mmCIF file with all atom_site columns, C-alpha atoms in Angstrom:
data_model
loop_
_atom_site.group_PDB
_atom_site.id
_atom_site.type_symbol
_atom_site.label_atom_id
_atom_site.label_alt_id
_atom_site.label_comp_id
_atom_site.label_asym_id
_atom_site.label_entity_id
_atom_site.label_seq_id
_atom_site.pdbx_PDB_ins_code
_atom_site.Cartn_x
_atom_site.Cartn_y
_atom_site.Cartn_z
_atom_site.occupancy
_atom_site.B_iso_or_equiv
_atom_site.pdbx_formal_charge
_atom_site.auth_seq_id
_atom_site.auth_comp_id
_atom_site.auth_asym_id
_atom_site.auth_atom_id
_atom_site.pdbx_PDB_model_num
ATOM 1   C CA . UNK A 1 1   ? 10.956 -65.694 4.929  1.00 0.00 ? 638 UNK A CA 1
ATOM 2   C CA . UNK A 1 2   ? 13.600 -66.348 6.500  1.00 0.00 ? 639 UNK A CA 1
ATOM 3   C CA . UNK A 1 3   ? 17.409 -67.350 4.439  1.00 0.00 ? 640 UNK A CA 1
ATOM 4   C CA . UNK A 1 4   ? 17.834 -70.873 5.228  1.00 0.00 ? 641 UNK A CA 1
ATOM 5   C CA . UNK A 1 5   ? 20.516 -70.626 3.756  1.00 0.00 ? 642 UNK A CA 1
ATOM 6   C CA . UNK A 1 6   ? 22.520 -69.069 6.496  1.00 0.00 ? 643 UNK A CA 1
ATOM 7   C CA . UNK A 1 7   ? 21.528 -70.764 9.603  1.00 0.00 ? 644 UNK A CA 1
ATOM 8   C CA . UNK A 1 8   ? 20.590 -68.532 12.882 1.00 0.00 ? 645 UNK A CA 1
ATOM 9   C CA . UNK A 1 9   ? 22.270 -70.459 15.654 1.00 0.00 ? 646 UNK A CA 1
ATOM 10  C CA . UNK A 1 10  ? 25.242 -72.767 15.773 1.00 0.00 ? 647 UNK A CA 1
ATOM 11  C CA . UNK A 1 11  ? 25.320 -74.949 18.703 1.00 0.00 ? 648 UNK A CA 1
ATOM 12  C CA . UNK A 1 12  ? 22.172 -72.862 20.081 1.00 0.00 ? 649 UNK A CA 1
ATOM 13  C CA . UNK A 1 13  ? 23.873 -69.746 19.862 1.00 0.00 ? 650 UNK A CA 1
ATOM 14  C CA . UNK A 1 14  ? 23.756 -66.830 17.110 1.00 0.00 ? 651 UNK A CA 1
ATOM 15  C CA . UNK A 1 15  ? 26.065 -67.177 14.292 1.00 0.00 ? 652 UNK A CA 1
ATOM 16  C CA . UNK A 1 16  ? 26.357 -63.271 14.101 1.00 0.00 ? 653 UNK A CA 1
ATOM 17  C CA . UNK A 1 17  ? 27.568 -61.440 16.731 1.00 0.00 ? 654 UNK A CA 1
ATOM 18  C CA . UNK A 1 18  ? 25.015 -58.158 16.795 1.00 0.00 ? 655 UNK A CA 1
ATOM 19  C CA . UNK A 1 19  ? 22.623 -61.027 17.306 1.00 0.00 ? 656 UNK A CA 1
ATOM 20  C CA . UNK A 1 20  ? 24.534 -62.702 20.159 1.00 0.00 ? 657 UNK A CA 1
ATOM 21  C CA . UNK A 1 21  ? 24.969 -59.924 22.017 1.00 0.00 ? 658 UNK A CA 1
ATOM 22  C CA . UNK A 1 22  ? 20.972 -58.822 21.577 1.00 0.00 ? 659 UNK A CA 1
ATOM 23  C CA . UNK A 1 23  ? 20.424 -62.640 22.784 1.00 0.00 ? 660 UNK A CA 1
ATOM 24  C CA . UNK A 1 24  ? 22.704 -62.135 25.550 1.00 0.00 ? 661 UNK A CA 1
ATOM 25  C CA . UNK A 1 25  ? 21.146 -59.072 26.710 1.00 0.00 ? 662 UNK A CA 1
ATOM 26  C CA . UNK A 1 26  ? 18.000 -60.344 26.805 1.00 0.00 ? 663 UNK A CA 1
ATOM 27  C CA . UNK A 1 27  ? 19.201 -63.902 28.730 1.00 0.00 ? 664 UNK A CA 1
ATOM 28  C CA . UNK A 1 28  ? 20.660 -62.023 31.606 1.00 0.00 ? 665 UNK A CA 1
ATOM 29  C CA . UNK A 1 29  ? 17.934 -59.092 31.959 1.00 0.00 ? 666 UNK A CA 1
ATOM 30  C CA . UNK A 1 30  ? 15.162 -62.158 32.949 1.00 0.00 ? 667 UNK A CA 1
ATOM 31  C CA . UNK A 1 31  ? 17.229 -63.724 34.709 1.00 0.00 ? 668 UNK A CA 1
ATOM 32  C CA . UNK A 1 32  ? 16.712 -61.006 37.559 1.00 0.00 ? 669 UNK A CA 1
ATOM 33  C CA . UNK A 1 33  ? 13.200 -59.579 36.425 1.00 0.00 ? 670 UNK A CA 1
ATOM 34  C CA . UNK A 1 34  ? 12.149 -63.365 37.065 1.00 0.00 ? 671 UNK A CA 1
ATOM 35  C CA . UNK A 1 35  ? 13.275 -63.630 40.744 1.00 0.00 ? 672 UNK A CA 1
ATOM 36  C CA . UNK A 1 36  ? 11.997 -59.903 41.296 1.00 0.00 ? 673 UNK A CA 1
ATOM 37  C CA . UNK A 1 37  ? 8.501  -60.410 39.620 1.00 0.00 ? 674 UNK A CA 1
ATOM 38  C CA . UNK A 1 38  ? 8.454  -63.698 41.973 1.00 0.00 ? 675 UNK A CA 1
ATOM 39  C CA . UNK A 1 39  ? 8.383  -61.777 45.095 1.00 0.00 ? 676 UNK A CA 1
ATOM 40  C CA . UNK A 1 40  ? 8.041  -58.304 44.324 1.00 0.00 ? 677 UNK A CA 1
ATOM 41  C CA . UNK A 1 41  ? 3.924  -58.190 45.655 1.00 0.00 ? 678 UNK A CA 1
ATOM 42  C CA . UNK A 1 42  ? 5.095  -60.664 48.589 1.00 0.00 ? 679 UNK A CA 1
ATOM 43  C CA . UNK A 1 43  ? 7.608  -58.988 49.714 1.00 0.00 ? 680 UNK A CA 1
ATOM 44  C CA . UNK A 1 44  ? 5.937  -55.569 50.217 1.00 0.00 ? 681 UNK A CA 1
ATOM 45  C CA . UNK A 1 45  ? 2.811  -57.097 51.561 1.00 0.00 ? 682 UNK A CA 1
ATOM 46  C CA . UNK A 1 46  ? 4.290  -59.673 53.948 1.00 0.00 ? 683 UNK A CA 1
ATOM 47  C CA . UNK A 1 47  ? 7.762  -57.645 54.637 1.00 0.00 ? 684 UNK A CA 1
ATOM 48  C CA . UNK A 1 48  ? 6.985  -54.246 54.373 1.00 0.00 ? 685 UNK A CA 1
ATOM 49  C CA . UNK A 1 49  ? 3.428  -54.057 55.174 1.00 0.00 ? 686 UNK A CA 1
ATOM 50  C CA . UNK A 1 50  ? 1.806  -52.477 52.737 1.00 0.00 ? 687 UNK A CA 1
ATOM 51  C CA . UNK A 1 51  ? -1.589 -52.876 52.033 1.00 0.00 ? 688 UNK A CA 1
ATOM 52  C CA . UNK A 1 52  ? -1.971 -55.339 48.667 1.00 0.00 ? 689 UNK A CA 1
ATOM 53  C CA . UNK A 1 53  ? -4.520 -52.761 46.712 1.00 0.00 ? 690 UNK A CA 1
ATOM 54  C CA . UNK A 1 54  ? -1.716 -50.364 47.555 1.00 0.00 ? 691 UNK A CA 1
ATOM 55  C CA . UNK A 1 55  ? 0.964  -52.922 46.206 1.00 0.00 ? 692 UNK A CA 1
ATOM 56  C CA . UNK A 1 56  ? -1.652 -54.171 43.061 1.00 0.00 ? 693 UNK A CA 1
ATOM 57  C CA . UNK A 1 57  ? -1.914 -49.833 42.360 1.00 0.00 ? 694 UNK A CA 1
ATOM 58  C CA . UNK A 1 58  ? 2.056  -49.812 42.267 1.00 0.00 ? 695 UNK A CA 1
ATOM 59  C CA . UNK A 1 59  ? 2.822  -52.485 40.114 1.00 0.00 ? 696 UNK A CA 1
ATOM 60  C CA . UNK A 1 60  ? 0.031  -51.470 37.637 1.00 0.00 ? 697 UNK A CA 1
ATOM 61  C CA . UNK A 1 61  ? 0.889  -48.471 37.106 1.00 0.00 ? 698 UNK A CA 1
ATOM 62  C CA . UNK A 1 62  ? 4.237  -49.631 36.173 1.00 0.00 ? 699 UNK A CA 1
ATOM 63  C CA . UNK A 1 63  ? 2.602  -52.036 33.311 1.00 0.00 ? 700 UNK A CA 1
ATOM 64  C CA . UNK A 1 64  ? 0.166  -49.198 32.212 1.00 0.00 ? 701 UNK A CA 1
ATOM 65  C CA . UNK A 1 65  ? 2.948  -46.928 31.775 1.00 0.00 ? 702 UNK A CA 1
ATOM 66  C CA . UNK A 1 66  ? 4.824  -49.505 29.487 1.00 0.00 ? 703 UNK A CA 1
ATOM 67  C CA . UNK A 1 67  ? 1.654  -50.117 27.702 1.00 0.00 ? 704 UNK A CA 1
ATOM 68  C CA . UNK A 1 68  ? 1.241  -45.940 27.072 1.00 0.00 ? 705 UNK A CA 1
ATOM 69  C CA . UNK A 1 69  ? 4.795  -45.381 26.263 1.00 0.00 ? 706 UNK A CA 1
ATOM 70  C CA . UNK A 1 70  ? 5.599  -48.445 23.868 1.00 0.00 ? 707 UNK A CA 1
ATOM 71  C CA . UNK A 1 71  ? 4.958  -46.907 20.915 1.00 0.00 ? 708 UNK A CA 1
ATOM 72  C CA . UNK A 1 72  ? 6.557  -43.401 21.012 1.00 0.00 ? 709 UNK A CA 1
ATOM 73  C CA . UNK A 1 73  ? 9.364  -44.842 22.646 1.00 0.00 ? 710 UNK A CA 1
ATOM 74  C CA . UNK A 1 74  ? 9.607  -47.095 19.455 1.00 0.00 ? 711 UNK A CA 1
ATOM 75  C CA . UNK A 1 75  ? 10.106 -44.203 17.236 1.00 0.00 ? 712 UNK A CA 1
ATOM 76  C CA . UNK A 1 76  ? 12.503 -42.818 19.569 1.00 0.00 ? 713 UNK A CA 1
ATOM 77  C CA . UNK A 1 77  ? 14.332 -45.527 19.583 1.00 0.00 ? 714 UNK A CA 1
ATOM 78  C CA . UNK A 1 78  ? 14.526 -45.200 15.677 1.00 0.00 ? 715 UNK A CA 1
ATOM 79  C CA . UNK A 1 79  ? 15.570 -41.531 15.667 1.00 0.00 ? 716 UNK A CA 1
ATOM 80  C CA . UNK A 1 80  ? 18.980 -41.690 18.654 1.00 0.00 ? 717 UNK A CA 1
ATOM 81  C CA . UNK A 1 81  ? 22.137 -43.704 18.675 1.00 0.00 ? 718 UNK A CA 1
ATOM 82  C CA . UNK A 1 82  ? 21.126 -46.775 20.000 1.00 0.00 ? 719 UNK A CA 1
ATOM 83  C CA . UNK A 1 83  ? 23.681 -48.487 21.747 1.00 0.00 ? 720 UNK A CA 1
ATOM 84  C CA . UNK A 1 84  ? 24.261 -45.414 24.526 1.00 0.00 ? 721 UNK A CA 1
ATOM 85  C CA . UNK A 1 85  ? 20.271 -44.980 25.150 1.00 0.00 ? 722 UNK A CA 1
ATOM 86  C CA . UNK A 1 86  ? 20.246 -48.937 25.523 1.00 0.00 ? 723 UNK A CA 1
ATOM 87  C CA . UNK A 1 87  ? 23.192 -49.002 28.075 1.00 0.00 ? 724 UNK A CA 1
ATOM 88  C CA . UNK A 1 88  ? 21.435 -45.671 29.675 1.00 0.00 ? 725 UNK A CA 1
ATOM 89  C CA . UNK A 1 89  ? 18.486 -47.270 30.102 1.00 0.00 ? 726 UNK A CA 1
ATOM 90  C CA . UNK A 1 90  ? 19.837 -50.593 31.373 1.00 0.00 ? 727 UNK A CA 1
ATOM 91  C CA . UNK A 1 91  ? 21.851 -48.421 33.800 1.00 0.00 ? 728 UNK A CA 1
ATOM 92  C CA . UNK A 1 92  ? 18.320 -46.894 34.930 1.00 0.00 ? 729 UNK A CA 1
ATOM 93  C CA . UNK A 1 93  ? 16.757 -49.804 35.153 1.00 0.00 ? 730 UNK A CA 1
ATOM 94  C CA . UNK A 1 94  ? 19.683 -51.841 38.250 1.00 0.00 ? 731 UNK A CA 1
ATOM 95  C CA . UNK A 1 95  ? 19.575 -48.030 39.883 1.00 0.00 ? 732 UNK A CA 1
ATOM 96  C CA . UNK A 1 96  ? 15.533 -48.214 39.865 1.00 0.00 ? 733 UNK A CA 1
ATOM 97  C CA . UNK A 1 97  ? 15.559 -52.334 41.226 1.00 0.00 ? 734 UNK A CA 1
ATOM 98  C CA . UNK A 1 98  ? 18.448 -51.333 43.609 1.00 0.00 ? 735 UNK A CA 1
ATOM 99  C CA . UNK A 1 99  ? 15.430 -48.624 44.468 1.00 0.00 ? 736 UNK A CA 1
ATOM 100 C CA . UNK A 1 100 ? 13.636 -51.214 45.801 1.00 0.00 ? 737 UNK A CA 1
ATOM 101 C CA . UNK A 1 101 ? 15.833 -52.273 48.768 1.00 0.00 ? 738 UNK A CA 1
ATOM 102 C CA . UNK A 1 102 ? 14.524 -48.501 50.280 1.00 0.00 ? 739 UNK A CA 1
ATOM 103 C CA . UNK A 1 103 ? 11.452 -47.954 49.537 1.00 0.00 ? 740 UNK A CA 1
ATOM 104 C CA . UNK A 1 104 ? 9.026  -48.680 52.709 1.00 0.00 ? 741 UNK A CA 1
ATOM 105 C CA . UNK A 1 105 ? 5.697  -47.110 50.841 1.00 0.00 ? 742 UNK A CA 1
ATOM 106 C CA . UNK A 1 106 ? 2.777  -46.539 48.349 1.00 0.00 ? 743 UNK A CA 1
ATOM 107 C CA . UNK A 1 107 ? 4.688  -43.460 47.093 1.00 0.00 ? 744 UNK A CA 1
ATOM 108 C CA . UNK A 1 108 ? 8.303  -44.666 46.669 1.00 0.00 ? 745 UNK A CA 1
ATOM 109 C CA . UNK A 1 109 ? 6.968  -48.117 45.152 1.00 0.00 ? 746 UNK A CA 1
ATOM 110 C CA . UNK A 1 110 ? 4.652  -46.302 42.673 1.00 0.00 ? 747 UNK A CA 1
ATOM 111 C CA . UNK A 1 111 ? 8.493  -43.423 41.740 1.00 0.00 ? 748 UNK A CA 1
ATOM 112 C CA . UNK A 1 112 ? 10.383 -47.486 41.107 1.00 0.00 ? 749 UNK A CA 1
ATOM 113 C CA . UNK A 1 113 ? 7.649  -49.386 39.095 1.00 0.00 ? 750 UNK A CA 1
ATOM 114 C CA . UNK A 1 114 ? 7.047  -46.143 36.607 1.00 0.00 ? 751 UNK A CA 1
ATOM 115 C CA . UNK A 1 115 ? 10.972 -46.231 36.446 1.00 0.00 ? 752 UNK A CA 1
ATOM 116 C CA . UNK A 1 116 ? 11.182 -49.109 35.143 1.00 0.00 ? 753 UNK A CA 1
ATOM 117 C CA . UNK A 1 117 ? 8.578  -49.350 33.096 1.00 0.00 ? 754 UNK A CA 1
ATOM 118 C CA . UNK A 1 118 ? 9.685  -46.330 31.416 1.00 0.00 ? 755 UNK A CA 1
ATOM 119 C CA . UNK A 1 119 ? 13.156 -47.717 31.233 1.00 0.00 ? 756 UNK A CA 1
ATOM 120 C CA . UNK A 1 120 ? 12.117 -51.347 30.142 1.00 0.00 ? 757 UNK A CA 1
ATOM 121 C CA . UNK A 1 121 ? 10.223 -49.862 27.897 1.00 0.00 ? 758 UNK A CA 1
ATOM 122 C CA . UNK A 1 122 ? 12.937 -48.109 26.169 1.00 0.00 ? 759 UNK A CA 1
ATOM 123 C CA . UNK A 1 123 ? 15.684 -51.005 26.662 1.00 0.00 ? 760 UNK A CA 1
ATOM 124 C CA . UNK A 1 124 ? 12.417 -53.136 24.395 1.00 0.00 ? 761 UNK A CA 1
ATOM 125 C CA . UNK A 1 125 ? 12.009 -50.883 21.703 1.00 0.00 ? 762 UNK A CA 1
ATOM 126 C CA . UNK A 1 126 ? 15.885 -50.204 21.111 1.00 0.00 ? 763 UNK A CA 1
ATOM 127 C CA . UNK A 1 127 ? 16.568 -53.934 21.463 1.00 0.00 ? 764 UNK A CA 1
ATOM 128 C CA . UNK A 1 128 ? 13.432 -54.162 18.780 1.00 0.00 ? 765 UNK A CA 1
ATOM 129 C CA . UNK A 1 129 ? 14.877 -51.597 16.114 1.00 0.00 ? 766 UNK A CA 1
ATOM 130 C CA . UNK A 1 130 ? 18.129 -53.205 16.520 1.00 0.00 ? 767 UNK A CA 1
ATOM 131 C CA . UNK A 1 131 ? 17.295 -56.763 15.639 1.00 0.00 ? 768 UNK A CA 1
ATOM 132 C CA . UNK A 1 132 ? 15.629 -54.938 12.648 1.00 0.00 ? 769 UNK A CA 1
ATOM 133 C CA . UNK A 1 133 ? 18.608 -53.895 11.697 1.00 0.00 ? 770 UNK A CA 1
ATOM 134 C CA . UNK A 1 134 ? 20.900 -56.339 12.085 1.00 0.00 ? 771 UNK A CA 1
ATOM 135 C CA . UNK A 1 135 ? 18.572 -59.409 11.066 1.00 0.00 ? 772 UNK A CA 1
ATOM 136 C CA . UNK A 1 136 ? 16.274 -57.225 8.190  1.00 0.00 ? 773 UNK A CA 1
ATOM 137 C CA . UNK A 1 137 ? 18.953 -57.716 5.922  1.00 0.00 ? 774 UNK A CA 1
ATOM 138 C CA . UNK A 1 138 ? 19.898 -61.386 6.083  1.00 0.00 ? 775 UNK A CA 1
ATOM 139 C CA . UNK A 1 139 ? 16.042 -62.034 6.226  1.00 0.00 ? 776 UNK A CA 1
ATOM 140 C CA . UNK A 1 140 ? 16.561 -63.044 10.203 1.00 0.00 ? 777 UNK A CA 1
ATOM 141 C CA . UNK A 1 141 ? 14.526 -60.965 12.200 1.00 0.00 ? 778 UNK A CA 1
ATOM 142 C CA . UNK A 1 142 ? 11.257 -63.172 12.452 1.00 0.00 ? 779 UNK A CA 1
ATOM 143 C CA . UNK A 1 143 ? 13.753 -66.078 13.111 1.00 0.00 ? 780 UNK A CA 1
ATOM 144 C CA . UNK A 1 144 ? 15.476 -64.230 16.045 1.00 0.00 ? 781 UNK A CA 1
ATOM 145 C CA . UNK A 1 145 ? 12.849 -63.093 17.744 1.00 0.00 ? 782 UNK A CA 1
ATOM 146 C CA . UNK A 1 146 ? 11.561 -66.513 18.054 1.00 0.00 ? 783 UNK A CA 1
ATOM 147 C CA . UNK A 1 147 ? 14.939 -67.428 19.048 1.00 0.00 ? 784 UNK A CA 1
ATOM 148 C CA . UNK A 1 148 ? 14.840 -64.511 21.623 1.00 0.00 ? 785 UNK A CA 1
ATOM 149 C CA . UNK A 1 149 ? 11.272 -65.573 23.346 1.00 0.00 ? 786 UNK A CA 1
ATOM 150 C CA . UNK A 1 150 ? 12.458 -68.807 24.119 1.00 0.00 ? 787 UNK A CA 1
ATOM 151 C CA . UNK A 1 151 ? 15.776 -67.098 25.623 1.00 0.00 ? 788 UNK A CA 1
ATOM 152 C CA . UNK A 1 152 ? 13.468 -64.764 27.352 1.00 0.00 ? 789 UNK A CA 1
ATOM 153 C CA . UNK A 1 153 ? 10.714 -67.633 28.462 1.00 0.00 ? 790 UNK A CA 1
ATOM 154 C CA . UNK A 1 154 ? 14.022 -69.295 30.052 1.00 0.00 ? 791 UNK A CA 1
ATOM 155 C CA . UNK A 1 155 ? 15.636 -66.977 31.700 1.00 0.00 ? 792 UNK A CA 1
ATOM 156 C CA . UNK A 1 156 ? 12.130 -66.007 33.634 1.00 0.00 ? 793 UNK A CA 1
ATOM 157 C CA . UNK A 1 157 ? 11.678 -69.565 34.118 1.00 0.00 ? 794 UNK A CA 1
ATOM 158 C CA . UNK A 1 158 ? 15.216 -69.094 36.219 1.00 0.00 ? 795 UNK A CA 1
ATOM 159 C CA . UNK A 1 159 ? 14.793 -65.941 37.732 1.00 0.00 ? 796 UNK A CA 1
ATOM 160 C CA . UNK A 1 160 ? 11.373 -66.973 39.043 1.00 0.00 ? 797 UNK A CA 1
ATOM 161 C CA . UNK A 1 161 ? 13.243 -70.513 40.683 1.00 0.00 ? 798 UNK A CA 1
ATOM 162 C CA . UNK A 1 162 ? 15.261 -68.049 42.328 1.00 0.00 ? 799 UNK A CA 1
ATOM 163 C CA . UNK A 1 163 ? 12.605 -66.000 43.714 1.00 0.00 ? 800 UNK A CA 1
ATOM 164 C CA . UNK A 1 164 ? 11.066 -69.199 44.378 1.00 0.00 ? 801 UNK A CA 1
ATOM 165 C CA . UNK A 1 165 ? 13.983 -69.969 47.085 1.00 0.00 ? 802 UNK A CA 1
ATOM 166 C CA . UNK A 1 166 ? 13.480 -66.740 48.448 1.00 0.00 ? 803 UNK A CA 1
ATOM 167 C CA . UNK A 1 167 ? 9.937  -67.124 49.056 1.00 0.00 ? 804 UNK A CA 1
ATOM 168 C CA . UNK A 1 168 ? 10.986 -70.317 50.653 1.00 0.00 ? 805 UNK A CA 1
ATOM 169 C CA . UNK A 1 169 ? 13.648 -68.834 52.830 1.00 0.00 ? 806 UNK A CA 1
ATOM 170 C CA . UNK A 1 170 ? 10.638 -65.772 53.588 1.00 0.00 ? 807 UNK A CA 1
ATOM 171 C CA . UNK A 1 171 ? 13.137 -63.571 55.495 1.00 0.00 ? 808 UNK A CA 1
ATOM 172 C CA . UNK A 1 172 ? 14.190 -60.076 54.649 1.00 0.00 ? 809 UNK A CA 1
ATOM 173 C CA . UNK A 1 173 ? 17.225 -61.088 53.559 1.00 0.00 ? 810 UNK A CA 1
ATOM 174 C CA . UNK A 1 174 ? 16.730 -63.000 51.054 1.00 0.00 ? 811 UNK A CA 1
ATOM 175 C CA . UNK A 1 175 ? 13.964 -60.872 49.167 1.00 0.00 ? 812 UNK A CA 1
ATOM 176 C CA . UNK A 1 176 ? 16.397 -58.039 49.371 1.00 0.00 ? 813 UNK A CA 1
ATOM 177 C CA . UNK A 1 177 ? 18.859 -60.013 48.213 1.00 0.00 ? 814 UNK A CA 1
ATOM 178 C CA . UNK A 1 178 ? 16.551 -60.905 44.998 1.00 0.00 ? 815 UNK A CA 1
ATOM 179 C CA . UNK A 1 179 ? 16.542 -57.264 44.827 1.00 0.00 ? 816 UNK A CA 1
ATOM 180 C CA . UNK A 1 180 ? 19.761 -56.584 44.443 1.00 0.00 ? 817 UNK A CA 1
ATOM 181 C CA . UNK A 1 181 ? 20.817 -59.690 41.768 1.00 0.00 ? 818 UNK A CA 1
ATOM 182 C CA . UNK A 1 182 ? 18.177 -57.811 39.863 1.00 0.00 ? 819 UNK A CA 1
ATOM 183 C CA . UNK A 1 183 ? 19.758 -54.633 40.194 1.00 0.00 ? 820 UNK A CA 1
ATOM 184 C CA . UNK A 1 184 ? 23.376 -57.093 39.486 1.00 0.00 ? 821 UNK A CA 1
ATOM 185 C CA . UNK A 1 185 ? 21.621 -58.395 36.377 1.00 0.00 ? 822 UNK A CA 1
ATOM 186 C CA . UNK A 1 186 ? 20.710 -54.982 35.002 1.00 0.00 ? 823 UNK A CA 1
ATOM 187 C CA . UNK A 1 187 ? 24.563 -53.681 35.240 1.00 0.00 ? 824 UNK A CA 1
ATOM 188 C CA . UNK A 1 188 ? 25.603 -56.903 33.553 1.00 0.00 ? 825 UNK A CA 1
ATOM 189 C CA . UNK A 1 189 ? 23.196 -56.762 30.299 1.00 0.00 ? 826 UNK A CA 1
ATOM 190 C CA . UNK A 1 190 ? 24.399 -52.421 30.273 1.00 0.00 ? 827 UNK A CA 1
ATOM 191 C CA . UNK A 1 191 ? 28.184 -53.941 30.407 1.00 0.00 ? 828 UNK A CA 1
ATOM 192 C CA . UNK A 1 192 ? 27.180 -56.412 27.554 1.00 0.00 ? 829 UNK A CA 1
ATOM 193 C CA . UNK A 1 193 ? 25.247 -53.729 25.517 1.00 0.00 ? 830 UNK A CA 1
ATOM 194 C CA . UNK A 1 194 ? 28.550 -52.007 25.168 1.00 0.00 ? 831 UNK A CA 1
ATOM 195 C CA . UNK A 1 195 ? 30.132 -54.572 23.150 1.00 0.00 ? 832 UNK A CA 1
ATOM 196 C CA . UNK A 1 196 ? 27.224 -53.159 20.266 1.00 0.00 ? 833 UNK A CA 1
ATOM 197 C CA . UNK A 1 197 ? 28.798 -51.146 17.386 1.00 0.00 ? 834 UNK A CA 1
ATOM 198 C CA . UNK A 1 198 ? 27.843 -47.375 18.093 1.00 0.00 ? 835 UNK A CA 1
#
């Protein structure tokens, strides 16, 4: 049960500074991911000219990597200095997202999606662990996760809208701009994560 004597948010923003930072990371992160999720398959099939089955295989392999590694990386997250690893994971995600700019075939797309899967799972495992550490003693962890789900959905929705604009423009430069945006949001999220205490 949450501690209802201390509200989680004020004007929709978490009161606890650490939870505020974790919420901001989730929002910035999903603004980029939502845009890329909307456009990646169309770009690589329609613009790059890869077979749809190959693109689906690469994306599916990335998702499978996340699924397989979620538990061991969650265990690792409880045994390391979390802030440094979180910043590193977000920077790595920026690098892999930027890699989409130069990918022209299946091996590159597989490598990028696996890299994003590993770094993304690491980032989420670390953030979940931090939420438990920060919100657990105050009884706000469960309530904050519900709040975070709303933030994540909003970020994906706005990111999807940006991706929709790229689909509407339907030019190579518009799609590449989405991938640049995704990489930038990960770097911004890494900068925000540095505000967490070690």
